């Protein structure tokens, strides 16, 4: 058996297609003969982009009317699958919406879901999962019938255009949702950041609990700015309220793959490392020589962030 | 709302962090034969549940957990925090359950408690699929709001700040509903001595798969629609140069950045 047809759920953040969608479309094309995309909201505006990455069709469930994507997208897909016109596999991003859709869909059509996928075999049937902080790779596959639900981490595949024509757009009806669709978005808040986006930046400077206090995060922002990079964070300081969640790097946060990742006062917990260990270069500053982050760092500085960072910032400022 | 019964799903997991976990070489399941503890991720849900029941001026927190070997250590911790009672599903037939089967079992157990609100963590520390909360919601026919970093109740409606890629959405949802909360949503209390003593006498109802009206064949390894085909070491990233700072380490960073042409 091989994968003949794959549907890719195209995640959007605000009005923009999330970059992970292009990664998933690219991979889908490599493992399957036929690739179609499913999304919500306006589709005609993105049909060209989606087609350029190889999807021939783009189905939308239409305007969500303030509802969350999970219930509507899952219900619409489930109806197609139950009606016998489902694909062999459905690819979704390991994102907030991706997981919501996958979970709902899984329960609706009674098929399992594999999450945290970081790679696929050539035939697309075997999944790879980085476990224990990425020290081991676990392989898995679906054994039952029905489309496998593949929930894939961002940055697992490099996006590549296929040169395809605009995808053909159509609208899928959403069946009556009842209570499952009752949640309503009343307002959306964007936490403004300056400079490049965290998951696209060539340089990421992240801070952790070792900074000592919220005010010291300014060192991270200053250094990031000087290096034209983006500031990131460990979960510890996000939970502590020092910086917004959108800064978080790691298992539950963003996956980054910059040219250089500079970890400052971060211990290197497994959940942090899975989000950054694919950086080309890793520099760490930590006062504890035994900190796990040093085991994956190309340059490890054993020292106090509050001494090293101001010196580094000053030296970079002098260079202009 | 005058009365608020909250179910909090709590997972009991092996002690230690991921780097100390082991997989069984033949089944590839996580080894869970030692003592299990309350997943720290779930302590936030327990605290949230306790606070919401208190605010409502009535109601209680019921814990729901699925764990092997009749394990209650983690449940006792949450009972010591103030939860009133617990439902534990423990059955050899559940070994090897995938996320969907786990959700089916949890959903069936939750139903018995007839809650107004169901709280979970966004993801467990050992499984971290992050799909179980929505699977439970879908099975129970309920709305869900995941990745909640703030939860407030007004009347029979809940307002949640749900994390997004760029910030957060404010989401309103009527009860009953499933809400998954992030670490940091509230500050979990430490069990008091009195709480720990009281926890010993609180009721824990232990159920088997058949008590839930589910079929053994639909759960556990038998019901799992996925299998692990192998585990291998990942390509290791090697530790590089280590410099101990004596006032000059920043120079090493500058040289390194120059070498890789970042500056
Ligand atoms: C389900 C789950 C998901 C998770 N997801 C994520 C995730 O996505 N991202 C994430 O980051 N974490 C995640 N975590 C949390 C993770 O396990 C760690 O708790 C967290 O990464 C620790 O953050 P930290 O390194 O900043 O803090 P700590 O572990 O407390 O480390 C602080 C470090 O700073 C050093 N230090 C202290 N003072 C100084 C100083 N003056 N100068 C230099 N160094 C100093 C210390 O030596 C220490 O190594 C998750 C956990 C769970 C259970
Ligand atoms: N066996 C279990 N018992 C109780 N709650 C669970 C169990 N498994 C998962 N959960 C709940 O569902 C959340 C998400 O789990 P997961 O899908 O494994 O990441 C957990 O954080 C728990 O709140």
XYZ file of C-alpha atoms and ligand atoms in Angstrom:
659
model
C 0.000 0.000 0.000
C 1.127 3.483 -0.671
C -0.460 6.853 -0.196
C -2.390 7.789 -3.271
C -4.201 10.888 -2.098
C -3.422 13.324 0.702
C -5.425 16.255 2.015
C -3.510 19.019 3.692
C -5.277 21.237 6.201
C -4.071 24.763 5.536
C -3.665 26.653 8.799
C -4.042 30.404 8.768
C -3.000 32.920 11.283
C -5.039 36.043 10.874
C -5.404 36.330 7.078
C -2.034 34.860 6.213
C -1.355 31.252 5.308
C 0.862 29.777 8.026
C 4.256 28.858 6.566
C 3.935 25.312 7.864
C 1.150 24.776 5.303
C 3.665 25.110 2.462
C 5.957 22.623 4.188
C 3.130 20.091 4.470
C 1.987 20.625 0.877
C 5.533 20.057 -0.352
C 5.875 16.801 1.550
C 2.404 15.638 0.525
C 3.409 16.042 -3.117
C 6.508 13.930 -2.552
C 4.631 11.002 -1.025
C 1.323 11.044 -2.880
C 0.018 11.338 -6.415
C -2.896 13.596 -5.586
C -2.830 16.529 -3.149
C -5.815 18.664 -2.161
C -6.057 21.342 0.477
C -8.753 22.181 3.029
C -9.092 25.494 4.796
C -11.571 27.965 6.281
C -12.409 31.545 5.464
C -11.652 33.100 2.103
C -10.039 30.682 -0.329
C -9.941 32.527 -3.631
C -7.290 34.926 -2.331
C -4.879 32.083 -1.563
C -5.718 29.610 -4.345
C -2.746 30.694 -6.413
C -0.305 30.294 -3.513
C -1.699 26.902 -2.536
C -1.616 25.748 -6.153
C 1.984 26.858 -6.483
C 2.871 24.285 -3.840
C 1.106 21.479 -5.652
C -2.484 21.250 -4.454
C -4.941 20.892 -7.322
C -8.014 21.737 -5.269
C -8.662 24.025 -2.328
C -11.802 23.354 -0.325
C -13.028 25.857 2.203
C -15.660 25.469 4.873
C -16.330 29.174 4.446
C -16.649 31.907 7.010
C -16.627 30.594 10.566
C -18.861 33.343 11.875
C -16.625 33.838 14.887
C -16.449 30.124 15.650
C -13.212 28.223 16.164
C -11.868 26.294 13.158
C -11.740 22.910 14.960
C -15.388 21.816 15.008
C -16.354 23.171 11.564
C -13.354 21.886 9.633
C -13.457 18.499 11.359
C -17.189 18.095 10.728
C -16.910 19.014 7.053
C -13.999 16.636 6.468
C -15.704 13.878 8.457
C -18.730 14.112 6.228
C -16.641 13.608 3.088
C -14.785 10.702 4.648
C -17.971 9.014 5.852
C -19.458 9.536 2.407
C -16.614 7.480 0.953
C -14.702 10.258 -0.773
C -11.925 10.590 1.819
C -8.195 10.512 1.089
C -5.602 7.995 2.294
C -4.054 10.485 4.683
C -4.695 13.922 6.130
C -1.766 16.157 7.079
C -2.231 18.813 9.768
C 0.169 21.169 11.500
C 1.086 20.656 15.144
C -0.394 24.062 15.878
C -3.242 25.246 18.077
C -5.826 24.885 15.333
C -4.181 21.840 13.777
C -4.461 19.877 16.984
C -8.052 20.989 17.553
C -9.070 19.857 14.080
C -7.175 16.569 14.341
C -8.652 15.723 17.738
C -12.230 16.462 16.683
C -11.836 14.636 13.379
C -10.256 11.632 15.037
C -13.209 11.232 17.395
C -15.775 11.904 14.647
C -14.516 9.301 12.198
C -13.018 7.019 14.835
C -9.484 6.930 13.502
C -6.320 7.436 15.520
C -4.001 10.360 15.207
C -0.209 10.437 15.271
C 1.201 13.667 16.697
C 4.589 15.366 16.897
C 5.718 13.907 13.573
C 9.075 15.273 12.406
C 9.659 13.150 9.314
C 8.030 10.580 7.022
C 9.369 7.579 5.153
C 9.582 7.780 1.365
C 6.228 6.074 0.902
C 4.704 8.318 3.569
C 3.506 5.336 5.586
C 5.978 5.366 8.439
C 6.211 8.383 10.728
C 9.186 9.624 12.710
C 8.850 11.216 16.122
C 11.676 12.859 18.056
C 11.314 11.674 21.637
C 13.150 12.306 24.893
C 14.296 15.736 23.786
C 15.224 14.511 20.340
C 17.779 11.980 21.513
C 15.795 9.108 20.025
C 13.653 8.683 16.954
C 10.535 6.602 17.245
C 8.922 5.152 14.132
C 5.228 4.446 13.957
C 2.475 3.707 11.507
C -1.276 3.426 11.243
C -2.652 -0.095 11.306
C -6.373 0.414 10.866
C -8.547 1.556 7.998
C -9.631 5.087 7.265
C -7.374 8.029 6.536
C -4.432 8.333 8.898
C -4.294 11.681 10.681
C -0.730 12.985 10.573
C -0.029 15.914 12.903
C 3.332 17.295 11.835
C 5.650 19.754 13.564
C 6.583 22.960 11.769
C 10.025 23.101 10.124
C 10.094 19.355 9.528
C 10.183 19.807 5.744
C 11.612 22.492 3.503
C 8.935 24.204 1.410
C 9.427 23.975 -2.362
C 7.162 25.328 -5.065
C 5.909 22.934 -7.714
C 4.961 25.587 -10.238
C 1.389 24.315 -10.237
C -1.548 26.404 -11.400
C -3.992 28.006 -8.998
C -5.933 25.412 -7.021
C -9.587 25.000 -7.961
C -11.689 26.484 -5.186
C -14.950 25.146 -3.875
C -16.951 25.450 -0.664
C -17.793 22.527 1.557
C -20.986 22.697 3.576
C -20.579 22.363 7.311
C -23.183 20.093 8.872
C -25.197 21.447 11.804
C -22.690 21.548 14.667
C -24.913 21.922 17.707
C -23.176 22.442 21.063
C -19.702 21.407 19.808
C -19.600 24.595 17.749
C -20.765 26.903 20.533
C -17.484 28.687 21.332
C -17.196 32.191 19.853
C -14.155 34.394 19.326
C -15.113 37.836 20.642
C -11.830 39.592 19.967
C -8.324 38.865 18.700
C -5.183 40.357 20.176
C -1.882 40.540 18.374
C 1.169 40.884 20.558
C 3.256 43.224 18.461
C 6.873 42.346 17.947
C 9.472 44.305 16.099
C 11.968 42.839 13.673
C 11.742 39.419 12.027
C 9.260 36.775 13.118
C 10.532 34.269 15.657
C 10.072 31.247 13.417
C 11.565 32.943 10.372
C 14.506 34.847 11.870
C 18.090 33.892 10.987
C 19.167 34.798 14.504
C 17.199 33.912 17.634
C 18.259 35.107 21.068
C 16.301 33.421 23.853
C 16.189 34.059 27.563
C 15.269 31.796 30.453
C 14.821 31.832 34.185
C 18.550 32.485 34.588
C 17.865 36.108 33.673
C 16.625 36.466 37.225
C 13.860 38.995 36.662
C 11.478 40.259 34.003
C 13.391 43.532 33.567
C 16.516 41.694 32.423
C 14.677 40.419 29.361
C 15.612 43.774 27.858
C 19.141 42.352 27.441
C 17.661 39.648 25.197
C 15.691 42.187 23.166
C 18.672 44.490 22.778
C 20.971 41.691 21.673
C 18.370 40.324 19.262
C 17.916 43.762 17.751
C 21.651 44.296 17.274
C 21.886 40.947 15.477
C 18.720 41.662 13.428
C 17.176 38.642 15.070
C 14.092 37.761 17.054
C 13.811 37.431 20.842
C 12.595 34.077 22.178
C 12.002 32.517 25.564
C 11.818 29.333 27.581
C 8.466 28.307 28.968
C 9.565 29.104 32.504
C 9.570 32.852 31.885
C 6.475 32.751 29.728
C 4.557 31.038 32.544
C 5.994 33.576 34.960
C 4.448 36.311 32.826
C 7.730 38.022 31.873
C 7.052 37.702 28.148
C 4.038 36.748 26.000
C 3.384 33.145 24.970
C 4.111 33.981 21.359
C 7.818 34.132 22.350
C 7.972 30.553 23.559
C 10.384 28.159 21.858
C 9.980 24.416 22.298
C 7.593 21.517 22.326
C 4.522 23.617 23.097
C 5.924 26.754 21.554
C 7.550 27.529 18.249
C 10.060 25.413 16.401
C 12.951 27.516 15.183
C 15.758 26.655 12.791
C 17.905 29.789 12.649
C 21.512 30.161 11.533
C 22.358 30.769 15.146
C 20.430 30.267 18.369
C 21.735 31.999 21.470
C 20.339 30.518 24.703
C 20.835 32.738 27.732
C 20.094 31.418 31.204
C 18.230 28.424 29.808
C 18.899 24.991 31.291
C 18.081 22.960 28.196
C 15.071 20.899 29.258
C 14.069 18.244 26.716
C 10.931 20.237 25.854
C 12.990 23.304 25.082
C 15.579 21.433 23.035
C 13.085 19.844 20.622
C 12.178 23.331 19.501
C 15.687 24.580 18.765
C 18.147 21.740 18.355
C 18.005 21.957 14.573
C 19.558 25.418 14.616
C 22.703 25.491 12.455
C 24.753 26.924 15.322
C 23.987 27.005 19.022
C 25.598 29.318 21.553
C 24.695 29.031 25.228
C 25.445 31.193 28.232
C 24.761 29.531 31.560
C 26.456 29.775 34.931
C 26.128 26.056 35.544
C 28.776 24.035 33.706
C 26.542 20.944 34.021
C 23.528 22.541 32.296
C 22.169 20.139 29.626
C 22.096 22.940 27.042
C 25.900 22.698 26.823
C 25.640 19.138 25.489
C 24.229 20.488 22.238
C 26.022 23.844 22.075
C 28.750 24.626 19.573
C 29.990 27.375 21.845
C 29.240 27.195 25.535
C 30.007 30.093 27.835
C 30.027 29.246 31.515
C 29.193 32.576 33.038
C 26.643 35.013 34.389
C 24.220 36.327 31.759
C 24.063 39.619 33.608
C 27.785 40.111 33.041
C 28.305 38.505 29.647
C 25.303 40.002 27.849
C 25.946 43.675 28.699
C 29.578 43.272 27.570
C 28.505 41.587 24.374
C 25.881 44.250 23.675
C 28.353 47.035 24.292
C 30.965 45.469 22.030
C 28.418 45.021 19.241
C 27.199 48.601 19.634
C 30.760 49.832 19.266
C 31.146 47.945 16.004
C 28.090 49.878 14.808
C -24.080 30.157 38.518
C -24.804 29.042 42.056
C -23.209 25.679 41.903
C -20.313 24.481 39.823
C -19.240 20.894 39.537
C -15.904 20.623 37.855
C -14.200 17.520 36.566
C -10.444 17.821 36.292
C -8.613 15.186 34.269
C -5.362 14.341 35.953
C -2.757 12.049 34.540
C -0.480 10.041 36.788
C 2.925 9.677 35.207
C 6.372 8.270 35.988
C 8.497 10.468 38.234
C 11.429 12.252 36.612
C 11.762 14.189 33.366
C 11.684 12.884 29.824
C 15.390 12.161 29.808
C 14.851 9.537 32.523
C 11.965 7.793 30.736
C 12.351 4.309 29.311
C 10.428 2.456 26.634
C 9.642 -1.209 27.002
C 11.863 -2.892 24.366
C 9.147 -5.179 23.022
C 5.906 -3.184 23.335
C 7.605 0.235 22.978
C 5.205 1.543 25.587
C 6.500 3.917 28.208
C 7.560 1.931 31.277
C 5.082 2.822 34.031
C 5.837 0.191 36.638
C 7.301 2.422 39.340
C 5.306 4.759 41.513
C 3.373 7.288 39.498
C 2.952 10.923 40.441
C 0.566 13.738 39.561
C 1.594 15.280 36.253
C 2.649 18.770 37.246
C 0.840 20.070 34.149
C -2.444 18.948 35.701
C -1.877 20.754 38.995
C -2.939 23.957 37.183
C -6.279 22.451 36.214
C -6.838 21.244 39.758
C -6.129 24.722 41.134
C -8.314 26.356 38.502
C -11.159 23.960 39.288
C -10.901 24.621 43.011
C -10.919 28.377 42.472
C -13.903 28.290 40.109
C -15.936 26.100 42.486
C -15.072 28.459 45.346
C -16.025 31.521 43.293
C -19.332 29.920 42.340
C -20.026 29.574 46.050
C -20.774 25.894 45.782
C -19.855 22.778 43.943
C -16.848 20.553 43.985
C -13.959 19.153 42.013
C -14.023 15.538 40.900
C -10.828 14.069 39.535
C -10.811 11.616 36.646
C -7.745 9.564 35.852
C -6.821 6.510 33.847
C -3.734 4.751 35.131
C -2.322 1.234 35.473
C -2.006 -0.780 38.675
C -4.770 0.947 40.658
C -2.362 3.846 41.103
C -3.660 6.604 43.362
C -0.519 8.486 44.506
C -1.059 11.309 42.042
C -4.775 11.423 42.829
C -3.982 11.736 46.535
C -1.841 14.781 45.806
C -4.735 16.451 43.997
C -7.217 15.376 46.685
C -4.847 16.918 49.239
C -5.021 20.175 47.295
C -8.767 20.156 47.865
C -10.532 18.020 45.261
C -13.542 16.220 46.781
C -13.332 12.819 45.152
C -11.881 10.826 42.303
C -12.792 8.332 39.629
C -9.955 6.063 38.605
C -10.108 3.766 35.620
C -7.540 1.024 35.939
C -7.630 -2.158 33.921
C -4.955 -4.372 32.346
C -6.986 -4.190 29.118
C -5.971 -0.528 28.820
C -2.239 -1.151 28.345
C -1.072 0.285 25.030
C -4.076 2.589 24.568
C -3.664 5.340 21.998
C -4.935 8.875 22.525
C -8.380 8.199 21.062
C -9.023 5.121 23.208
C -7.822 7.035 26.258
C -10.250 9.823 25.397
C -13.104 7.319 25.056
C -12.373 5.931 28.505
C -11.998 9.353 30.099
C -15.162 10.645 28.413
C -17.188 7.701 29.716
C -15.846 8.250 33.235
C -16.433 12.016 33.086
C -20.057 11.486 32.064
C -20.782 9.725 35.346
C -19.868 12.872 37.258
C -22.270 15.088 35.244
C -19.969 18.095 35.380
C -20.669 21.708 34.411
C -17.086 22.119 33.335
C -14.241 19.791 32.394
C -10.659 20.962 32.782
C -7.530 19.320 31.399
C -3.958 20.397 30.770
C -3.052 21.372 27.222
C -0.753 18.392 26.979
C 0.564 15.686 29.245
C 4.247 15.614 30.187
C 4.801 12.045 29.041
C 2.464 11.655 26.069
C 2.055 15.261 24.872
C -0.313 14.549 22.014
C -2.445 17.512 23.060
C -5.402 15.925 21.295
C -7.125 14.164 24.183
C -9.001 17.253 25.471
C -10.709 17.891 22.110
C -11.318 14.196 21.554
C -13.117 14.088 24.912
C -15.165 17.140 23.925
C -16.165 15.645 20.591
C -17.148 12.321 22.170
C -19.267 14.118 24.776
C -20.729 16.473 22.161
C -19.365 19.554 23.928
C -17.601 22.732 22.865
C -13.944 23.080 23.817
C -11.469 25.871 24.175
C -7.870 24.734 24.190
C -4.641 26.486 25.212
C -6.370 28.740 27.712
C -4.136 31.132 29.574
C -6.932 32.806 31.491
C -10.391 31.568 32.477
C -13.206 33.614 34.015
C -16.805 32.657 34.678
C -19.788 34.945 34.351
C -23.185 33.342 34.734
C -23.312 30.153 32.737
C -20.757 31.396 30.270
C -16.985 31.185 30.423
C -14.567 33.664 28.934
C -11.167 32.356 27.971
C -8.000 33.854 26.589
C -6.847 31.273 24.085
C -3.295 31.359 22.864
C -2.758 31.943 19.131
C 0.393 32.091 17.022
C 0.479 35.892 17.300
C -1.079 36.579 20.657
C -4.432 35.477 21.981
C -8.138 35.380 21.196
C -10.817 36.137 23.697
C -13.297 33.272 23.384
C -16.720 32.876 24.977
C -18.207 29.470 25.534
C -21.434 28.296 27.198
C -21.321 25.530 29.803
C -20.892 22.619 29.887
C -17.576 22.763 28.058
C -14.091 21.306 27.986
C -11.265 23.736 28.650
C -7.586 22.914 28.440
C -5.368 25.208 30.487
C -1.701 26.078 30.117
C 0.822 25.973 32.922
C 0.836 29.403 34.473
C -2.941 29.978 34.194
C -3.030 30.011 38.005
C -0.516 29.326 40.768
C -1.189 25.827 42.187
C -1.400 25.684 45.974
C 0.747 23.317 47.982
C -1.235 20.693 49.858
C -1.392 21.567 53.553
C -0.761 18.971 56.240
C -4.471 19.027 57.002
C -5.187 18.539 53.309
C -2.873 15.561 53.107
C -4.530 13.928 56.098
C -8.010 14.622 54.731
C -7.076 13.207 51.332
C -6.564 9.761 52.819
C -10.261 9.477 53.606
C -11.651 10.915 50.382
C -13.500 8.537 48.066
C -11.744 7.083 45.027
C -14.079 5.049 42.876
C -12.166 2.477 40.869
C -13.665 1.258 37.612
C -12.905 -1.300 34.939
C -13.456 -0.854 31.220
C -16.607 -2.975 31.390
C -18.050 -0.730 34.136
C -17.978 2.104 31.612
C -19.966 0.180 29.062
C -16.964 -0.029 26.767
C -15.661 -3.126 25.080
C -12.155 -4.355 26.002
C -11.402 -4.842 22.309
C -12.011 -1.158 21.553
C -9.287 0.045 23.918
C -5.725 -0.848 24.834
C -3.378 -2.414 22.355
C -6.292 -4.290 20.761
C -8.094 -1.059 19.929
C -5.090 1.043 18.988
C -5.031 1.899 15.312
C -1.348 2.648 15.357
C 1.827 0.816 16.273
C 5.404 1.660 17.009
C 7.641 -0.054 14.487
C 10.990 0.826 16.001
C 13.095 3.172 18.063
C 16.585 4.289 17.189
C 19.053 6.838 18.532
C 18.852 10.201 16.787
C 21.868 11.699 15.138
C 23.596 13.240 18.125
C 24.611 16.838 18.235
C 28.058 17.119 19.744
C 29.090 19.541 22.447
C 31.571 22.078 21.125
C 33.963 24.474 22.736
C 33.395 25.475 26.369
C 34.709 28.793 27.658
C 34.612 29.758 31.317
C 33.963 33.481 31.574
C 36.655 35.536 33.215
C 35.529 38.795 31.717
C 36.523 37.972 28.122
C 33.982 35.341 27.090
C 31.952 37.865 25.101
C 34.930 38.083 22.716
C 34.568 34.381 21.974
C 30.937 34.949 21.097
C 31.885 37.822 18.792
C 34.537 35.718 17.057
C 32.091 32.862 16.668
C 29.453 35.153 15.145
C 32.090 36.533 12.787
C 33.172 33.054 11.759
C 29.615 32.075 10.829
C 29.209 35.462 9.112
C 26.292 36.607 11.248
C 28.235 39.813 11.889
C 4.307 19.220 28.628
C 5.426 20.207 28.766
C 5.707 21.060 27.706
C 6.752 21.979 27.807
N 7.012 22.792 26.734
C 8.067 23.653 26.810
C 8.404 24.495 25.710
O 7.733 24.516 24.669
N 9.462 25.312 25.828
C 10.236 25.354 26.971
O 11.195 26.140 27.005
N 9.929 24.588 28.021
C 8.864 23.744 27.981
N 8.550 22.994 29.079
C 9.215 23.318 30.367
C 10.582 22.703 30.522
O 10.457 21.409 31.034
C 11.433 23.554 31.496
O 10.752 23.675 32.717
C 11.768 24.951 30.996
O 12.249 24.899 29.662
C 12.826 25.556 31.899
O 13.088 26.886 31.528
P 14.479 27.559 31.882
O 15.571 26.810 31.230
O 14.338 28.992 31.575
O 14.537 27.469 33.468
P 15.421 26.562 34.415
O 15.307 25.142 34.049
O 15.081 26.979 35.781
O 16.903 26.987 34.076
C 17.478 28.209 34.389
C 18.939 28.113 34.006
O 19.544 29.369 34.185
C 20.828 29.187 34.748
N 21.165 30.436 35.464
C 20.674 30.903 36.634
N 21.185 32.121 36.906
C 22.015 32.427 35.893
C 22.841 33.543 35.606
N 22.871 34.618 36.387
N 23.565 33.520 34.461
C 23.546 32.444 33.631
N 22.763 31.370 33.854
C 22.012 31.359 34.967
C 20.701 27.988 35.643
O 21.986 27.359 35.806
C 19.723 27.113 34.859
O 20.422 26.219 34.002
C 7.523 22.062 29.000
C 7.236 21.199 30.055
C 6.204 20.285 29.951
C 5.947 19.377 31.102
N -4.608 8.815 31.409
C -5.109 10.031 31.665
N -5.806 10.259 32.794
C -6.332 11.490 33.059
N -6.194 12.548 32.251
C -5.494 12.379 31.112
C -4.924 11.121 30.754
N -4.298 11.267 29.569
C -4.463 12.575 29.209
N -5.178 13.237 30.126
C -5.550 14.671 30.123
O -5.462 15.175 28.793
C -4.405 16.137 28.695
C -3.719 16.044 27.348
O -3.069 14.811 27.233
P -2.260 14.377 25.942
O -3.241 14.332 24.821
O -1.645 13.073 26.286
O -1.209 15.423 25.706
C -3.517 15.803 29.890
O -2.694 16.884 30.244
C -4.534 15.439 30.947
O -5.150 16.585 31.513
